[in-house]
Every structure is written in structure tokens, then in C-alpha cells.
Amino acid sequence: MGKRPTIYDVAARAGVSKSLVSLVLQDSPRVSPDKREAVLSAVEALGYTPSRLAAGLAGSRTRSVGVVIDEFENLWFAPVLAGLRVALAAERYSLSVADAELNSHLDLDPLEAFRALRVDGVILAGEASAAALARLGVPVVVLGTRAVEVPGIPTVASDELAGGRLATAHLAELGHSDIACVSAPGASAAAREAGYAAEMRERGLTPRIAHAAHTSEAAAGHAAAALLGEARRPSAVFAVNDPMALGVIGAAAQCGLAVPRDLSVVGYDDSPLAAYELVSLTSVSGDPRELGEVAGRELLALLGGGQAAPATLMPPRLVQRRSTARR
Amino acid sequence: MGKRPTIYDVAARAGVSKSLVSLVLQDSPRVSPDKREAVLSAVEALGYTPSRLAAGLAGSRTRSVGVVIDEFENLWFAPVLAGLRVALAAERYSLSVADAELNSHLDLDPLEAFRALRVDGVILAGEASAAALARLGVPVVVLGTRAVEVPGIPTVASDELAGGRLATAHLAELGHSDIACVSAPGASAAAREAGYAAEMRERGLTPRIAHAAHTSEAAAGHAAAALLGEARRPSAVFAVNDPMALGVIGAAAQCGLAVPRDLSVVGYDDSPLAAYELVSLTSVSGDPRELGEVAGRELLALLGGGQAAPATLMPPRLVQRRSTARR
């Protein structure tokens, strides 16, 4: 990681003065578009984030915390909020939440919106640009596996590589050897898929990965239909999230295959639908409530002027239901 | 409805002066708990809401709209937000969203939180007390079927009684006569259930209603298991929401009944899971995106100093999938 970059590093890289960098970070209109662009590029390249002290100088705050999520449709964030409430209650911080789309009609990034609301800190449970993070000027804790590179910002995440291993080991221990993975784009899916591939290789089995176009039920169903139509049909599938696992089960039903008799299926996230009687899906749980609570405590440490752990990786667990059976 | 109550009506009913009512509505600490209580009781009893003028006097606003929903777990609100964005983009209002729990760790009602944020208006897509509404002091549009009585506040809702009729008529036209309804607590469920009962009676059929303890999949499964265990088993079930319909299908599977061969099932809300291949649930759609857009336009009318329609009731439609079949 190296040393945390300073405002001087940004100024040097952008070829401007330190005070001009400050003006850009304060969103001043007295900066030319060229110089603004140069500074923001340098901020992004270096992964620069302003110190708490500089943030404090920006004025009074509101005793509130903003939570940025990817999309409200992904129910993973509801227990995250419950965990955050437990942590933040002690110091009476209020919560606001926004997904990437909430103010897209104004071309307004959720981080920019939280900056305007003068929140004291942010839980980043979605993607963001390093430039937007730097301009935010308040402490941030990243929650979950994110593609964004944020040197100096603490991360609390479930160990999703371990989760992919857990799902795969469960299927292998049930006697399956032809185990496929239905994966999708995104940092989280990539970590789960990598865990699957590592566990397969460690057991001397050959990974067989079908990539769906999206993380949706429909896209996974499409990918699974192709997989199940092949001459050598897998006897088990690990899907990188629960809706995708439902897509796999739906595709299996269309081929006349019963789950778990003809095909064992494991999902990921232990979402409410995994527990539905009709579905009864074996799934990997990252315990989002606990992640929220830990991330909230880390943010309080930063808000109190202390240090947070650079990275906390929580172990996931397997929730066994009726979608997996002995080969 | 009668005439809209004024601040003088509130003062008269509470036995205090008009300026004391103002102080209570401004949350002044200079009011005794007894008098505050008397004023808020009068506000609630009369359904009083301050005028836009009074709200304007309360200070500068933020060009933002707050959306209150019941719970983030109910995905119905995601397309509502998309519709609101379409309406609010023209006049560049930003959006904030909160469910009943978001700031429960501070005992902070979402309406109180939005008041503190100085939002310009509120879309109430969840329950609220008339007192909290009155203290809010900005225009409000109620979205959906709510238990709260709010004279003078415009409502935009899907006609859920018509939706209950639609589901029941569909099953009757497929040749079913022994059609049960699995209902649950809440204003929305009550309207859907009332539509079912009205349609049944109009067709000379006997309503048969099982009440689940909650609106959840598990509670509906429990209620359905009892229903399907009776000597005279229904051949079709209308469940008042989609997760509940999944609970019914799960209970049927446990009794060895296949859907739709042995049991036709209709849900409500046309949620993402209704379209899942494995589920393929016939469901009633209230088009939440359109509701959001209409409610947003009504709120803009109020914010512009104009009038809104007192009540807009939108017709729902039936989305047919594979969970229903001819008897």
C-alpha cells in the first residue's frame, strides 16, 4: 500500500498549488475546468482522501451517517441497516440511505448528495469513484467486497472467497465431482467464483464456470439452460447469489430435472427467499447484520478521532436446506 | 369531509390560544407538556394540516422531497421511486427515502427526520400519525391504501378493491367455484380481501377467508396448510400478496398438491419473484411506477401553490402466468 498520499502529493502530480487543490475539494467555482480536471485525476490516481482535520474545518456537521448502497432491489442492505442502528445508537447518529439511482434524475451521485446534507460520515456499501470519495471530506468505512480501490479507508467485508470454498466443499462432500458454477459480473461474484475455483482445484476437480450476463434470476436461468443441455451434465451447481440459484432451479425444472434428486443447487446470501418453503435453498450467509454492526463501530472510532482496523474480513457460514443432496 | 380545519379550530378544541398552537407546531420548548398534549390531540382529532403559507414562513427549504415507506424489505417502493424521478426531474427536486425503522434507534419518526432536513414536500407511502403530519408543515401526497385518515391531503392509490375482484373473477372464469382467500392484517390486505368477498357474493359463491398472522410467506404457509387440510379443499386460492402466494404454493407442495394441476394460485403486486421461472405466478399489478409518477406530479402542483386532485384511484391489471389453470 505504501504511505498514505497527502495534499502535497496531489498538488505535485497535478502541477498546481496546494491551495488550488483545496479549492477544488471545496467545489469552488473559482477554478478553471482544466485545473479541476487535473486535480481530480491526480486525486483518483493517488487514491487521496482528506484528513479528518481538514474535514472538520469545512464547517458544522449534522450528527448523521449516510449509507450508500448499489440498489434498493438488493435486500442485502436491510439487515446491514439493522446492524448499523445497533452500533450508532450509543452515540446517537441518525441514518440516511441512498442507492446509485435515487437522485440520478439530477445526475447527482449519492456521495455528492450526502456531502450536501453535511453528513458526519459515510458507510460505502456500493461502488463509488475515488474522486467523489476524496471530495466528500468525512470519514468513510467501506462495507462489502468493492471494486473501488481506496487506500487508507477501512473495509469491513465478509470473506466471499471463503464463502465460495464453503459452498463447493459442501457439494464435494456430498459426493459430487462434476460441480459447475454459474457466475456473473461484479467484484462480489468474482470473489465467490474464485473461491469455487480454488476449492475445486485443491480437490483435484476441474472448474466449470458459466458466466451469466447479469446477476439476475433470468440471466442465470439462461446460462444454466445451456449448461444443463450439454452432453456431460453437472450433478451440482453453485450460483453466486440466491435469485441466480432460483434461475438455475427454474431452468432445471424446464429440462424435467428435479432438485435435489437430479441436481443439487447452492445459492449465496441467505436472502429471505432462500427460506421460503417452496425454495428451501442451501445458501452461504455473510451475516450482513453483523457486518453492519462492525462497520458502524469502525466508523464511530474514526468519528471519535481514533483509528480503525484497515481491513476486517468476517468468516461466512453455510445454511443447509433441502436443495442439496448426496450424489 | 366538510371544511378543512383551521388553526383556530385546533385552538378552540384544545382550549388554548392560536399562538400557543403555533409554538407547539414549531416544536418550541416554551410549552408545558400538558398543553402540548392537548394541542396534538386536537390536531389529530381534527386532521389539521398547516397551510403552505405557514410552512413557507418556517424558513428556507432545500428543494428536496422525502419519501416515507413502511419497510425497505417490501420491494414495491423501488418502481415508485423510478416514477417519482420522472415527475420530479422537471423541477429538479432531489429525493430522500426512509422506512419506519431507519432511525428507530433514536426513536425518530421518519416524518420528524424529514422535517429536520427541511424537505419541501413529502410522499407518504407508509403509515403516519395525523399529529406528525400536522407538525411537518409542508405539502404531502399520500401514496397507496393507508389506514391513516388525512382530510385535505390528496391520495394517489391503486384501486385494490378492484384488484381483489380481478383476481377472483379470473379464477371464477377458469371454472373454479371453491375459491379461498388467504388474507392478513393491514389496510391494503383489507381492501384486496373486500374485493374478493364482493366478487364472490356477486357471483353467488361463498367467500372463505383464512387470516394469516402476518403478511409473510411463512404466516401464509401456516394458514394455507390448515385450509388445504380441511375435508372440503378449495381448488383455487387468492393470496393478498406475492410472498404469501409462495407460502400457499409451498404448503400445497407439502400436501403433495401440484400448482396449477391441483390448485390454482393468484398473488398480488406482480413483484420480481412472480416472474421467476420456478414460480411463474399469476398476479395483480398496481403499476407502482405509474403511481409514483402521478403522485410526483400532484406534489409538484401543491409545491407550485396549486391544487391537487383530492383522490386518484388507478385501475389495476391482471398479469397471467402459469400458476392458474382451468378447473
XYZ file of C-alpha atoms in Angstrom:
654
model
C 0.000 0.000 0.000
C 2.844 2.453 0.793
C 2.409 5.741 2.629
C -0.960 7.482 2.584
C -0.837 10.277 -0.041
C -1.003 13.907 1.143
C -2.461 17.027 -0.412
C 1.135 17.928 -1.445
C 1.386 14.719 -3.473
C -1.850 15.631 -5.260
C -0.627 19.178 -5.961
C 2.708 17.887 -7.301
C 1.091 15.314 -9.578
C -1.459 17.806 -10.911
C 1.177 20.529 -11.314
C -0.792 23.066 -9.229
C -0.513 24.671 -5.781
C -1.774 23.096 -2.562
C -4.342 25.879 -2.151
C -5.736 25.167 -5.610
C -6.245 21.520 -4.605
C -8.150 22.768 -1.529
C -10.368 24.962 -3.715
C -11.217 22.007 -5.963
C -12.043 19.812 -2.956
C -14.297 22.582 -1.636
C -16.050 22.659 -5.020
C -15.133 26.330 -5.508
C -16.390 27.983 -8.724
C -13.088 29.949 -8.912
C -11.231 27.044 -10.587
C -10.924 26.557 -14.336
C -12.372 23.291 -15.746
C -8.860 22.220 -16.911
C -7.274 22.613 -13.493
C -10.268 20.979 -11.774
C -9.900 18.004 -14.095
C -6.132 17.766 -13.461
C -6.639 17.815 -9.679
C -9.442 15.222 -9.724
C -7.346 12.939 -11.966
C -4.458 13.185 -9.508
C -6.828 12.541 -6.574
C -8.137 9.437 -8.297
C -4.707 8.159 -9.411
C -3.255 8.541 -5.897
C -6.367 7.440 -4.023
C -6.109 10.600 -1.944
C -8.564 11.192 0.922
C -8.559 14.376 3.029
C -7.792 14.032 6.730
C -10.443 14.320 9.408
C -8.874 17.611 10.449
C -9.395 19.171 7.024
C -12.938 17.835 7.014
C -13.593 19.420 10.399
C -12.544 22.794 9.019
C -15.255 22.551 6.372
C -17.896 23.564 8.934
C -20.529 22.206 11.276
C -21.923 18.731 10.851
C -25.316 17.142 11.452
C -24.654 14.073 13.640
C -25.742 11.848 10.781
C -24.291 8.999 8.757
C -25.038 8.374 5.080
C -25.236 4.827 3.740
C -24.574 4.345 0.017
C -25.894 1.081 -1.449
C -25.930 -0.241 -5.012
C -29.668 -0.721 -5.438
C -32.729 -0.885 -3.225
C -33.809 -4.057 -5.077
C -30.941 -5.954 -3.410
C -32.400 -6.771 0.007
C -28.966 -7.487 1.458
C -28.825 -3.943 2.845
C -31.887 -4.197 5.130
C -30.106 -6.269 7.830
C -26.974 -4.111 7.275
C -29.046 -1.105 8.394
C -30.292 -3.030 11.437
C -26.685 -3.729 12.457
C -25.678 -0.099 11.879
C -28.532 1.050 14.135
C -27.205 -1.123 16.964
C -23.740 0.444 16.625
C -24.804 4.061 16.060
C -27.489 4.203 18.776
C -24.856 4.664 21.503
C -23.625 7.958 20.066
C -26.987 8.978 18.600
C -26.049 9.334 14.945
C -29.021 9.333 12.571
C -29.017 7.367 9.306
C -29.749 8.317 5.708
C -29.643 5.832 2.852
C -29.343 6.228 -0.930
C -28.810 3.861 -3.826
C -26.971 4.778 -7.032
C -30.272 5.666 -8.759
C -32.005 7.699 -6.033
C -31.035 11.081 -7.494
C -29.989 10.002 -10.978
C -32.698 12.345 -12.368
C -30.450 15.220 -11.214
C -27.204 13.477 -12.280
C -26.430 13.536 -8.569
C -24.050 10.914 -7.187
C -25.142 9.616 -3.725
C -21.815 10.748 -2.222
C -22.325 14.276 -3.578
C -25.845 14.280 -2.147
C -24.574 13.206 1.282
C -21.889 15.893 1.109
C -24.606 18.497 0.519
C -26.512 17.099 3.526
C -23.340 17.615 5.621
C -23.288 14.065 6.993
C -20.530 13.334 9.524
C -19.501 10.043 7.967
C -20.362 7.541 5.248
C -20.779 3.780 5.057
C -19.979 2.852 1.475
C -21.903 -0.349 0.734
C -21.834 0.218 -3.026
C -19.378 1.374 -5.658
C -18.015 4.949 -5.822
C -15.250 6.826 -7.593
C -12.097 7.711 -5.643
C -12.574 11.352 -6.704
C -16.077 11.511 -5.194
C -14.710 9.893 -2.020
C -11.906 12.454 -1.766
C -14.258 15.395 -2.225
C -16.552 14.017 0.466
C -14.130 15.093 3.181
C -15.556 12.958 6.008
C -14.606 9.529 7.395
C -15.706 6.549 5.319
C -15.905 2.819 6.035
C -16.289 0.511 3.031
C -18.713 -2.355 3.654
C -18.535 -5.427 1.426
C -16.367 -6.534 -1.477
C -15.938 -3.491 -3.743
C -14.090 -2.945 -6.992
C -13.104 0.587 -5.953
C -9.522 0.998 -4.682
C -9.494 3.104 -1.554
C -6.097 3.231 0.158
C -6.378 4.449 3.726
C -10.097 3.699 4.025
C -11.003 0.781 6.330
C -13.017 -2.099 4.872
C -15.405 -4.488 6.617
C -16.421 -7.409 4.439
C -17.490 -10.998 4.552
C -14.777 -13.321 3.247
C -16.531 -14.180 0.000
C -13.645 -16.247 -1.316
C -14.050 -18.448 1.779
C -17.817 -18.498 1.068
C -17.254 -19.830 -2.447
C -14.996 -22.520 -0.990
C -17.609 -23.412 1.637
C -20.354 -23.936 -0.981
C -18.073 -26.037 -3.158
C -16.723 -28.141 -0.279
C -20.292 -28.880 0.840
C -21.192 -30.227 -2.626
C -17.940 -32.213 -2.918
C -18.522 -33.772 0.497
C -21.978 -34.892 -0.674
C -20.153 -36.935 -3.338
C -20.468 -34.548 -6.285
C -17.460 -34.202 -8.572
C -18.975 -32.535 -11.639
C -19.840 -29.248 -9.946
C -20.488 -26.189 -12.120
C -20.505 -22.533 -11.085
C -22.965 -20.001 -12.552
C -21.198 -16.658 -12.065
C -21.821 -13.059 -13.137
C -20.108 -9.652 -13.468
C -19.043 -7.704 -10.352
C -16.419 -7.768 -7.596
C -18.542 -9.852 -5.247
C -19.355 -12.545 -7.834
C -15.670 -12.654 -8.827
C -14.577 -13.389 -5.226
C -17.220 -16.127 -4.829
C -16.248 -17.659 -8.183
C -12.537 -17.547 -7.244
C -13.309 -19.438 -4.031
C -15.174 -22.081 -6.030
C -12.289 -22.485 -8.499
C -9.675 -22.683 -5.712
C -11.631 -25.339 -3.810
C -12.229 -27.391 -6.984
C -8.544 -27.375 -7.910
C -7.487 -28.203 -4.362
C -9.712 -31.281 -4.537
C -8.340 -32.284 -7.955
C -11.638 -31.400 -9.668
C -11.992 -29.367 -12.869
C -13.740 -25.978 -12.520
C -16.570 -25.447 -15.000
C -17.835 -21.891 -14.988
C -20.811 -20.458 -16.906
C -20.942 -16.655 -16.918
C -24.424 -15.106 -16.883
C -24.784 -11.657 -18.452
C -26.193 -10.153 -15.213
C -26.630 -11.124 -11.556
C -30.372 -11.717 -12.228
C -32.599 -14.798 -11.997
C -33.378 -14.602 -15.722
C -29.738 -14.328 -16.853
C -28.736 -17.243 -14.610
C -31.629 -19.322 -15.985
C -30.385 -18.661 -19.494
C -26.801 -19.667 -18.621
C -27.997 -22.760 -16.725
C -30.209 -23.921 -19.594
C -27.116 -24.073 -21.851
C -25.123 -25.879 -19.154
C -27.846 -28.470 -18.465
C -28.291 -29.089 -22.201
C -24.666 -30.237 -22.607
C -23.857 -33.924 -23.089
C -21.949 -34.130 -19.807
C -24.456 -32.580 -17.420
C -23.181 -31.399 -13.975
C -24.795 -33.023 -10.939
C -24.466 -29.876 -8.839
C -24.403 -26.104 -9.400
C -23.123 -23.283 -7.205
C -24.801 -19.995 -8.161
C -23.179 -16.784 -6.900
C -26.417 -15.372 -5.444
C -29.870 -16.626 -4.408
C -32.006 -15.191 -7.252
C -29.483 -16.746 -9.666
C -29.860 -20.095 -7.840
C -33.621 -19.801 -8.388
C -32.911 -19.218 -12.074
C -30.873 -22.447 -12.120
C -33.680 -24.393 -10.377
C -36.211 -22.959 -12.861
C -34.043 -23.998 -15.832
C -33.655 -27.474 -14.310
C -37.446 -27.803 -13.951
C -37.850 -26.864 -17.615
C -35.449 -29.727 -18.535
C -37.520 -32.093 -16.393
C -34.849 -32.249 -13.670
C -35.918 -32.257 -10.014
C -33.909 -30.512 -7.271
C -32.193 -32.083 -5.330
C -32.898 -35.541 -6.862
C -31.269 -34.802 -10.234
C -29.382 -31.626 -9.415
C -28.076 -30.104 -6.171
C -28.048 -26.298 -6.061
C -26.343 -23.883 -3.625
C -27.009 -20.132 -3.590
C -25.350 -17.236 -1.787
C -26.547 -14.506 0.645
C -29.192 -16.491 2.544
C -31.819 -13.985 1.393
C -35.438 -14.222 2.651
C -36.476 -16.236 -0.417
C -33.914 -18.978 0.367
C -36.003 -19.805 3.456
C -39.309 -19.980 1.528
C -40.839 -23.462 1.850
C -41.153 -23.783 -1.946
C -37.485 -22.894 -2.461
C -35.672 -24.231 0.633
C -32.293 -23.251 -0.783
C -28.948 -24.174 0.772
C -27.072 -20.869 0.806
C -23.952 -19.143 2.133
C -24.618 -16.431 4.709
C -22.295 -13.447 5.152
C -24.356 -12.193 8.124
C -24.973 -8.641 6.827
C -26.391 -7.590 10.203
C -23.090 -8.330 11.901
C -21.157 -6.638 9.073
C -23.302 -3.538 9.613
C -22.651 -3.534 13.332
C -18.875 -3.925 12.908
C -18.740 -1.251 10.177
C -20.765 1.104 12.405
C -18.309 0.619 15.274
C -15.343 1.266 12.959
C -16.968 4.475 11.726
C -17.590 5.634 15.311
C -13.891 5.060 16.043
C -12.954 7.291 13.106
C -15.528 9.929 14.066
C -14.042 9.970 17.551
C -10.660 10.786 16.055
C -9.288 7.265 16.539
C -8.017 4.623 14.166
C -9.997 1.825 12.567
C -8.673 -1.593 11.556
C -7.509 -1.318 7.915
C -9.452 -4.434 6.865
C -11.836 -6.736 8.717
C -12.742 -9.980 6.985
C -15.600 -11.937 8.622
C -15.999 -15.697 8.102
C -19.219 -16.754 6.312
C -21.252 -19.853 7.189
C -23.297 -22.390 5.236
C -27.057 -22.624 5.830
C -28.150 -26.108 4.764
C -31.650 -26.597 3.400
C -33.317 -29.056 1.008
C -31.791 -28.040 -2.362
C -28.670 -30.190 -1.889
C -28.450 -33.986 -1.518
C -25.997 -36.866 -1.642
C -24.954 -37.847 -5.178
C -65.334 15.580 4.540
C -66.641 19.067 5.458
C -64.498 22.206 5.565
C -60.763 21.907 6.074
C -59.965 22.675 9.751
C -58.017 25.849 10.568
C -55.556 26.698 13.321
C -58.466 28.479 15.092
C -60.425 25.200 15.190
C -57.418 23.494 16.783
C -57.001 26.296 19.334
C -60.728 26.206 20.224
C -60.766 22.431 20.645
C -57.584 22.411 22.746
C -58.763 25.402 24.811
C -55.596 27.407 24.099
C -54.604 30.456 22.032
C -53.724 30.366 18.332
C -50.145 31.421 19.088
C -49.740 28.534 21.517
C -50.797 26.127 18.734
C -48.108 27.731 16.539
C -45.493 27.225 19.233
C -46.398 23.529 19.539
C -46.223 23.084 15.759
C -42.786 24.755 15.779
C -41.705 22.299 18.475
C -40.948 25.149 20.879
C -39.559 24.156 24.287
C -41.602 27.008 25.857
C -44.793 24.893 26.027
C -45.828 22.762 29.003
C -46.234 19.016 28.358
C -49.985 19.234 29.220
C -50.699 21.972 26.691
C -48.549 20.283 24.048
C -50.544 17.084 24.554
C -53.874 18.968 24.344
C -52.857 20.675 21.087
C -51.568 17.477 19.457
C -54.765 15.620 20.451
C -56.829 18.380 18.828
C -54.609 18.300 15.713
C -55.113 14.554 15.438
C -58.863 14.627 16.145
C -59.460 17.344 13.539
C -56.942 16.044 10.994
C -55.471 19.552 10.875
C -52.611 20.299 8.445
C -50.931 23.742 8.295
C -51.262 25.711 5.070
C -48.439 26.099 2.592
C -48.208 29.758 3.598
C -47.496 28.921 7.225
C -44.966 26.355 6.089
C -43.239 28.954 3.927
C -42.886 31.229 6.952
C -40.961 28.489 8.735
C -37.834 29.329 6.716
C -35.888 28.358 3.672
C -36.273 24.947 2.096
C -33.903 22.575 0.342
C -35.581 21.713 -2.991
C -35.968 18.150 -1.824
C -38.789 15.656 -1.352
C -38.876 12.987 1.374
C -40.439 9.599 0.693
C -41.726 7.642 3.712
C -42.195 3.915 3.145
C -43.204 1.110 5.512
C -40.158 -1.128 5.138
C -37.223 -1.486 2.784
C -37.930 -5.247 2.604
C -41.098 -4.527 0.602
C -39.720 -4.048 -2.923
C -42.902 -2.322 -4.064
C -41.277 1.068 -3.426
C -38.374 0.674 -5.916
C -40.516 1.309 -9.038
C -42.405 4.008 -7.068
C -39.092 5.881 -6.769
C -38.446 5.451 -10.500
C -41.835 7.048 -11.250
C -41.181 9.886 -8.795
C -37.852 10.610 -10.512
C -39.643 11.031 -13.851
C -42.068 13.547 -12.311
C -39.578 15.466 -10.145
C -36.783 15.763 -12.743
C -38.563 18.665 -14.485
C -38.392 20.897 -11.416
C -35.146 19.431 -10.092
C -36.270 18.249 -6.676
C -33.938 15.726 -5.044
C -35.247 12.611 -3.254
C -34.628 11.166 0.214
C -36.201 7.929 1.399
C -36.788 6.443 4.854
C -38.668 3.468 6.200
C -40.315 3.313 9.628
C -37.221 1.640 11.120
C -34.421 3.755 9.602
C -33.983 5.957 12.675
C -35.831 3.858 15.239
C -32.576 3.698 17.247
C -33.137 7.395 18.019
C -36.934 6.996 18.462
C -37.105 9.271 15.442
C -40.200 9.095 13.264
C -39.361 9.387 9.501
C -41.615 12.458 9.231
C -39.757 14.163 12.094
C -36.445 13.335 10.427
C -37.616 14.837 7.125
C -38.816 17.927 8.977
C -35.321 18.353 10.442
C -33.878 18.006 6.923
C -36.206 20.853 5.818
C -37.641 18.930 2.864
C -40.096 20.904 0.680
C -42.666 18.129 0.474
C -43.372 14.536 1.417
C -44.687 11.460 -0.382
C -46.265 9.317 2.315
C -46.080 5.721 1.078
C -46.377 4.264 4.588
C -48.396 4.877 7.733
C -48.040 8.034 9.861
C -49.886 9.753 12.676
C -52.024 12.796 11.880
C -50.101 14.735 14.563
C -46.737 14.052 12.903
C -48.265 15.096 9.567
C -49.567 18.353 11.009
C -46.227 19.247 12.586
C -44.471 18.573 9.285
C -45.770 21.828 7.828
C -45.114 21.040 4.146
C -47.318 19.649 1.349
C -47.935 15.899 1.468
C -49.320 13.411 -1.054
C -50.388 10.009 0.270
C -49.424 7.130 -1.999
C -51.239 3.817 -1.636
C -54.025 2.480 0.546
C -53.361 3.774 4.076
C -55.175 3.363 7.372
C -54.326 6.935 8.418
C -57.167 9.470 7.989
C -55.835 12.620 6.403
C -58.582 15.101 5.426
C -57.343 17.671 2.940
C -54.342 15.615 1.840
C -54.530 14.227 -1.723
C -54.228 10.464 -2.202
C -52.926 8.512 -5.189
C -53.617 4.798 -4.949
C -54.229 1.726 -6.987
C -57.841 0.519 -6.709
C -57.061 -2.527 -4.596
C -60.710 -3.453 -4.136
C -60.934 -3.693 -7.943
C -57.706 -5.745 -7.853
C -59.220 -8.266 -5.438
C -62.242 -8.534 -7.755
C -59.973 -9.022 -10.784
C -58.096 -11.936 -9.180
C -61.350 -13.594 -8.079
C -63.110 -13.099 -11.425
C -60.114 -14.655 -13.214
C -60.357 -17.795 -11.048
C -64.169 -17.983 -11.394
C -63.900 -17.662 -15.172
C -61.483 -20.618 -15.195
C -64.350 -22.695 -13.722
C -63.386 -22.543 -10.045
C -66.184 -22.096 -7.519
C -64.495 -23.091 -4.263
C -62.051 -20.175 -4.136
C -60.402 -19.287 -0.817
C -58.648 -16.071 0.144
C -55.529 -16.026 2.359
C -55.572 -12.540 3.858
C -53.545 -10.674 6.502
C -53.612 -7.565 8.731
C -53.295 -4.072 7.196
C -55.297 -1.576 5.150
C -54.047 -2.865 1.811
C -54.823 -6.517 2.562
C -58.284 -5.473 3.828
C -59.111 -3.731 0.525
C -57.927 -6.723 -1.533
C -59.895 -9.121 0.679
C -63.014 -6.922 0.419
C -62.753 -7.049 -3.389
C -62.527 -10.844 -3.248
C -65.581 -11.093 -0.965
C -67.639 -8.689 -3.108
C -66.837 -10.562 -6.330
C -67.611 -13.942 -4.741
C -71.002 -12.770 -3.469
C -71.864 -11.114 -6.769
C -71.262 -14.464 -8.474
C -73.373 -16.345 -5.914
C -70.261 -18.003 -4.408
C -69.457 -18.258 -0.696
C -66.351 -16.370 0.490
C -63.921 -18.482 2.510
C -61.230 -16.397 4.153
C -58.206 -17.623 6.124
C -56.393 -14.884 8.048
C -52.621 -15.226 8.331
C -50.978 -13.628 11.372
C -48.648 -11.511 9.188
C -48.223 -10.584 5.521
C -45.261 -13.006 5.301
C -44.607 -16.161 3.276
C -44.297 -18.243 6.451
C -47.556 -16.997 8.020
C -49.462 -17.595 4.761
C -47.982 -21.099 4.508
C -49.251 -21.842 8.002
C -52.764 -20.551 7.202
C -52.830 -22.410 3.872
C -51.743 -25.710 5.456
C -54.839 -25.581 7.693
C -57.075 -24.679 4.730
C -55.724 -27.449 2.486
C -56.086 -29.989 5.295
C -59.862 -29.446 5.517
C -62.270 -32.074 4.175
C -63.626 -29.725 1.507
C -60.404 -28.463 -0.062
C -60.569 -25.298 -2.235
C -59.463 -25.669 -5.854
C -58.099 -22.121 -6.006
C -56.559 -19.596 -3.600
C -56.171 -15.836 -3.870
C -53.332 -14.625 -1.629
C -53.193 -10.885 -0.868
C -49.511 -10.540 -1.816
C -46.867 -12.471 -3.771
C -44.701 -13.789 -0.896
C -47.937 -15.052 0.692
C -48.859 -16.777 -2.602
C -45.458 -18.501 -2.469
C -46.297 -19.624 1.058
C -49.548 -21.126 -0.271
C -47.695 -22.931 -3.100
C -45.137 -24.237 -0.590
C -47.887 -25.559 1.702
C -49.586 -27.195 -1.299
C -46.313 -28.941 -2.268
C -46.010 -30.269 1.281
C -49.528 -31.779 0.926
C -48.454 -33.366 -2.382
C -50.557 -30.920 -4.425
C -49.132 -29.546 -7.693
C -49.797 -25.996 -8.896
C -51.743 -25.407 -11.104
C -52.854 -29.052 -11.645
C -54.416 -29.492 -8.188
C -54.573 -25.891 -7.038
C -54.668 -22.558 -8.865
C -52.985 -19.661 -7.029
C -53.123 -15.891 -7.663
C -50.863 -13.383 -5.882
C -50.810 -9.612 -5.745
C -48.229 -6.883 -6.595
C -46.512 -8.550 -9.563
C -43.230 -8.457 -7.657
C -39.959 -9.581 -9.315
C -40.317 -13.083 -7.851
C -43.704 -13.589 -9.572
C -41.846 -13.579 -12.903
C -39.220 -16.136 -11.768
C -39.335 -19.237 -13.984
C -39.702 -21.535 -10.953
C -42.630 -19.514 -9.605
C -44.439 -18.129 -12.679
C -47.192 -16.622 -10.539
C -50.366 -15.038 -11.900
C -50.582 -11.738 -10.021
C -52.407 -8.409 -9.875
C -50.300 -5.385 -10.797
C -50.984 -1.925 -9.387
C -48.215 -0.397 -11.554
C -46.257 1.311 -8.732
C -44.099 3.176 -11.253
C -47.152 4.952 -12.659
C -48.463 5.618 -9.131
C -45.119 7.241 -8.294
C -45.220 9.428 -11.376
C -48.791 10.596 -10.730
C -48.077 11.253 -7.032
C -44.953 13.236 -8.001
C -46.981 15.415 -10.366
C -49.610 16.036 -7.681
C -46.900 17.056 -5.210
C -45.369 19.442 -7.769
C -48.807 21.027 -8.208
C -49.032 21.609 -4.443
C -45.455 22.915 -4.260
C -46.309 25.355 -7.045
C -49.148 26.716 -4.914
C -51.852 24.942 -6.932
C -54.475 22.365 -6.095
C -54.167 18.599 -6.376
C -56.980 16.149 -7.072
C -58.367 15.020 -3.692
C -58.153 11.325 -4.632
C -56.825 9.491 -7.676
C -57.676 5.798 -7.947
C -55.805 3.915 -10.692
C -57.173 0.679 -12.212
C -55.015 -2.431 -11.624
C -54.460 -5.194 -14.193
C -54.035 -8.965 -14.083
C -50.722 -10.499 -15.195
C -51.417 -14.114 -16.176
C -48.702 -16.708 -15.715
C -48.645 -20.469 -15.137
C -49.963 -20.739 -11.554
C -53.613 -20.713 -12.634
C -55.449 -23.244 -14.853
C -58.926 -24.349 -15.887
C -60.738 -26.422 -13.243
